[in-house]
Each structure stands twice: as structure tokens, then as C-alpha cells.
Coordinates of C-alpha atoms in Angstrom, one line a residue:
Chain A
X1 CA 0.0 0.0 0.0
X2 CA 1.6 3.2 -1.2
X3 CA -0.6 5.5 0.9
X4 CA -2.0 7.3 -2.1
X5 CA -5.8 6.8 -2.5
X6 CA -7.6 7.2 -5.7
X7 CA -11.3 7.1 -6.3
X8 CA -13.2 5.8 -8.1
X9 CA -11.3 2.6 -9.1
X10 CA -13.5 2.0 -12.1
X11 CA -15.7 4.4 -14.1
X12 CA -17.8 3.7 -17.2
X13 CA -19.4 6.7 -19.0
X14 CA -20.5 7.8 -22.4
X15 CA -18.9 10.1 -25.0
X16 CA -19.5 13.8 -24.3
X17 CA -19.8 13.3 -20.6
X18 CA -17.7 14.8 -17.8
X19 CA -16.0 13.0 -14.9
X20 CA -14.0 13.9 -11.9
X21 CA -11.2 11.7 -10.5
X22 CA -10.0 12.2 -7.0
X23 CA -6.6 11.7 -5.3
X24 CA -5.5 11.8 -1.7
X25 CA -1.7 12.0 -1.5
X26 CA 0.4 10.3 1.2
X27 CA 0.4 12.1 4.5
X28 CA 3.0 14.8 4.4
X29 CA 3.5 14.8 0.6
X30 CA 3.1 18.2 -1.0
X31 CA 3.4 17.3 -4.7
X32 CA 0.7 15.5 -6.7
X33 CA 1.2 14.3 -10.2
X34 CA -1.4 12.9 -12.7
X35 CA -0.5 10.4 -15.3
X36 CA -2.5 8.7 -18.1
X37 CA -1.7 5.1 -19.1
X38 CA -3.1 3.5 -22.2
X39 CA -2.0 0.4 -24.0
X40 CA -0.6 2.3 -27.0
X41 CA 0.9 5.3 -25.3
X42 CA 2.4 4.1 -22.0
X43 CA 2.6 6.4 -19.0
X44 CA 2.0 10.0 -20.1
X45 CA 2.6 12.8 -17.7
X46 CA -0.3 15.2 -17.5
X47 CA 0.2 17.7 -14.7
X48 CA 1.9 18.4 -11.4
X49 CA 0.8 20.5 -8.4
X50 CA 2.9 21.5 -5.5
X51 CA 1.2 22.8 -2.4
X52 CA -1.8 24.0 -4.3
X53 CA 0.1 25.6 -7.2
X54 CA 0.6 24.2 -10.7
X55 CA 4.3 23.3 -11.0
X56 CA 4.7 21.4 -14.3
X57 CA 2.5 20.6 -17.3
X58 CA 2.7 17.7 -19.7
X59 CA 0.5 16.6 -22.6
X60 CA -2.7 17.5 -20.9
X61 CA -5.6 18.2 -23.3
X62 CA -7.6 21.5 -23.0
X63 CA -10.6 19.4 -22.1
X64 CA -8.8 18.2 -19.0
X65 CA -8.2 20.3 -15.9
X66 CA -6.9 19.7 -12.4
X67 CA -6.5 21.4 -9.1
X68 CA -5.0 20.8 -5.7
X69 CA -7.0 21.9 -2.7
X70 CA -5.8 23.4 0.6
X71 CA -6.0 19.9 2.2
X72 CA -3.7 18.8 -0.6
X73 CA -6.1 16.4 -2.2
X74 CA -6.3 16.8 -6.0
X75 CA -9.0 16.3 -8.6
X76 CA -8.6 15.7 -12.3
X77 CA -11.6 16.8 -14.4
X78 CA -12.1 15.3 -17.8
X79 CA -14.8 16.8 -20.0
X80 CA -16.3 16.2 -23.4
X81 CA -15.1 12.7 -23.2
X82 CA -14.0 10.8 -26.3
X83 CA -13.5 7.1 -26.9
X84 CA -9.7 7.7 -26.9
X85 CA -9.8 9.0 -23.3
X86 CA -10.4 5.5 -22.1
X87 CA -7.3 4.7 -20.0
X88 CA -5.9 4.2 -16.5
X89 CA -5.4 7.5 -14.7
X90 CA -2.8 7.4 -12.0
X91 CA -2.1 9.9 -9.3
X92 CA 1.3 10.0 -7.6
X93 CA 2.7 12.0 -4.8
X94 CA 6.0 13.0 -3.4
X95 CA 7.3 15.0 -0.5
X96 CA 8.8 17.7 -2.8
X97 CA 10.0 17.8 -6.3
X98 CA 11.3 15.0 -8.5
X99 CA 14.9 15.3 -7.3
X100 CA 14.9 11.8 -5.8
X101 CA 12.6 10.3 -8.3
X102 CA 10.6 8.5 -5.7
X103 CA 7.0 9.0 -6.6
X104 CA 4.3 7.0 -4.8
X105 CA 1.6 5.9 -7.1
X106 CA -2.0 5.1 -6.3
X107 CA -3.8 2.1 -7.8
X108 CA -5.3 4.1 -10.5
X109 CA -8.8 4.9 -11.8
X110 CA -9.8 2.9 -14.9
X111 CA -12.0 5.1 -17.1
X112 CA -14.0 3.4 -19.9
X113 CA -15.7 5.7 -22.4
X114 CA -18.4 4.0 -24.5
Chain B
X1 CA 12.4 15.2 -29.3
X2 CA 12.9 13.5 -25.9
X3 CA 12.8 9.7 -26.2
X4 CA 13.0 6.8 -23.8
X5 CA 13.2 3.4 -25.4
X6 CA 13.1 0.1 -23.5
X7 CA 14.1 -3.3 -24.9
X8 CA 13.1 -6.0 -25.2
X9 CA 9.4 -5.3 -25.1
X10 CA 8.9 -8.7 -23.4
X11 CA 11.2 -11.2 -21.9
X12 CA 10.6 -14.8 -20.7
X13 CA 13.1 -16.4 -18.4
X14 CA 13.4 -19.6 -16.5
X15 CA 13.8 -19.3 -12.8
X16 CA 17.5 -18.7 -12.1
X17 CA 18.3 -17.5 -15.6
X18 CA 19.9 -14.1 -15.3
X19 CA 19.4 -11.4 -17.9
X20 CA 19.4 -7.6 -18.5
X21 CA 16.8 -5.1 -19.5
X22 CA 17.8 -2.0 -21.5
X23 CA 16.7 1.6 -21.3
X24 CA 18.2 4.0 -23.9
X25 CA 17.4 7.7 -23.8
X26 CA 17.8 10.9 -25.8
X27 CA 16.7 13.7 -23.4
X28 CA 17.9 17.2 -23.1
X29 CA 18.7 18.4 -19.6
X30 CA 18.7 15.0 -17.9
X31 CA 18.6 15.2 -14.1
X32 CA 18.2 11.6 -13.2
X33 CA 17.0 8.1 -14.4
X34 CA 14.6 6.0 -12.4
X35 CA 13.4 2.4 -12.5
X36 CA 10.0 1.4 -11.5
X37 CA 8.2 -2.0 -11.2
X38 CA 4.5 -2.3 -12.1
X39 CA 2.4 -5.3 -11.3
X40 CA -0.9 -5.9 -13.3
X41 CA -3.6 -3.6 -12.2
X42 CA -1.3 -1.7 -9.8
X43 CA 0.5 1.6 -9.9
X44 CA 4.2 1.7 -10.5
X45 CA 6.5 1.0 -7.5
X46 CA 9.8 2.9 -7.2
X47 CA 13.0 0.9 -7.4
X48 CA 16.1 3.0 -8.1
X49 CA 17.3 6.5 -8.9
X50 CA 20.6 7.0 -10.8
X51 CA 22.1 10.4 -11.3
X52 CA 25.4 10.1 -13.1
X53 CA 27.2 7.8 -15.6
X54 CA 29.0 5.0 -13.8
X55 CA 26.6 4.9 -10.9
X56 CA 25.2 1.6 -9.8
X57 CA 22.4 0.7 -7.3
X58 CA 21.4 -2.8 -6.0
X59 CA 18.3 -4.2 -4.4
X60 CA 18.0 -7.9 -3.8
X61 CA 18.3 -9.6 -7.2
X62 CA 18.2 -6.3 -9.1
X63 CA 21.1 -4.1 -10.1
X64 CA 20.7 -0.9 -12.1
X65 CA 23.6 0.8 -13.9
X66 CA 23.8 4.0 -15.9
X67 CA 25.9 5.2 -18.8
X68 CA 25.6 8.5 -20.7
X69 CA 23.1 7.1 -23.2
X70 CA 21.5 4.1 -21.5
X71 CA 20.7 2.2 -18.3
X72 CA 20.6 -1.5 -17.6
X73 CA 18.6 -3.4 -15.1
X74 CA 20.3 -6.6 -14.4
X75 CA 18.3 -9.4 -12.9
X76 CA 20.3 -12.2 -11.2
X77 CA 18.8 -15.6 -10.6
X78 CA 15.2 -14.3 -11.0
X79 CA 12.3 -15.9 -9.2
X80 CA 8.6 -16.0 -10.4
X81 CA 7.8 -13.2 -8.0
X82 CA 10.0 -10.9 -10.1
X83 CA 7.5 -11.2 -12.9
X84 CA 6.2 -7.6 -13.6
X85 CA 6.5 -4.8 -16.1
X86 CA 9.7 -2.8 -15.5
X87 CA 9.6 0.9 -16.4
X88 CA 12.4 3.3 -16.7
X89 CA 11.8 7.1 -16.6
X90 CA 14.0 10.1 -17.1
X91 CA 13.7 13.2 -15.1
X92 CA 14.4 16.2 -17.3
X93 CA 14.9 19.8 -16.7
X94 CA 11.5 21.4 -16.2
X95 CA 10.4 18.9 -13.5
X96 CA 9.0 16.3 -15.9
X97 CA 9.3 12.6 -15.7
X98 CA 9.3 10.8 -19.1
X99 CA 8.5 7.1 -19.0
X100 CA 9.5 4.4 -21.4
X101 CA 7.0 1.8 -22.6
X102 CA 8.3 -0.8 -20.3
X103 CA 9.6 -4.4 -20.5
X104 CA 7.2 -7.2 -19.5
X105 CA 9.2 -9.8 -17.6
X106 CA 7.8 -13.3 -17.1
X107 CA 9.8 -15.8 -14.9
X108 CA 8.7 -19.4 -15.1
X109 CA 9.5 -21.9 -12.3

């Protein structure tokens, strides 16, 4: 158990809909990262927050947005969903930045768009 | 363009049969290279961080090494419980972690 909690574990929805994925980082971790993992793309970095502020941005679509709240939990919002958005979405946390490389990953939220 | 390439894509070993996984990279502003292990349906689990060419790290049956262009994950006398997908990732300037596609390792008893 990494200590990172993601909900929901599974989500099935239709094209055009909007969903919110939630992440609670490990106790004491200030950084939260979101990754998308699909069969053909591997693990793709989406976005990082550090203590409530956006710190780094990857290949995150404009239809996706995220935020980190004062209690450090984070939410990833996916809107106008398309079939290609079906994937595993992972949240990871770390104490600070990536300097040690040790990210703690949650078990992921599996999104299926029909 | 930044690239992280892992080979082979899949590897089948007999228990006790040692081998190596490769991770080659072309990344500007490399700050570190990391190895993770991922079991099916789980999130990646951190194994090692390597910062400079010549550096080596060991953990049980695993040893990671780093050169200027690639990293190797050596598995000595593997056991079935070592079966997993092994991911390497490079930390580049700008605080981004770029992952390779992974090597799926299966160890048969």
C-alpha cells in the first residue's frame, strides 16, 4: 500500500460526458502528479501540483483540468469525453519535487468511455 | 524530441536464468534516471534513482547501472515473483518525468 488513495477505481461513462477523478496523497506529501496510461501510449505525464500551485504541465488536453485543494487532495476533471480517453489514470505523490525520483503511485482509476 | 526506449518489449526467463533489460534515452537536460516496477492492475513502484554515468544501485536480485546514453537493469537468478513490467523514466529539466513503454518480464518456475 503506497498510501496514495484514488477514487473511483472504475468508471464507465459515455462520450461527451464529464467525470472527476480524486486523489488523496500520502500524509506529508506536498506534490501531486497525474498520469495517463493507455496500451498504445504508455505512461504519459499530465500535470503536477505542489502545495496548491501548478508546477509542471505535460501533454494535458484542454478538455482536462486539475486542481489541488488546501488539504492537498487533488481532482482531475475530464470533460467532453471521447473514446480515446479510455485509460488508466494514475495519481502519484512525493514530498517535494522530482529530485529523488521516488513517486508513490495510487492504484489508478480505470476510465472506460463508451 | 525526448525519447526513452526500452528493450526488449517482453522477456521470458526460466527461474534462475539471469538477464538484463535496457533503457536508452535521448533527453535534453537529464537530471536523473529512475526504474519502477509495475504489477498488473497496480500503480508503478519505485525501485532506483541513478544520477550520473557509472553509478550503480542494487536491491535484492536487481542491479541498475547508468551510462551517458542508456541504463541497464540486471536481474540475477530471478524468481517467479520478479515477474512484472519494469519501467524506466528520465527526469528532465522542467520537472518532468518521461517514461519508457516498459519491458514485460515473465519468470517461469
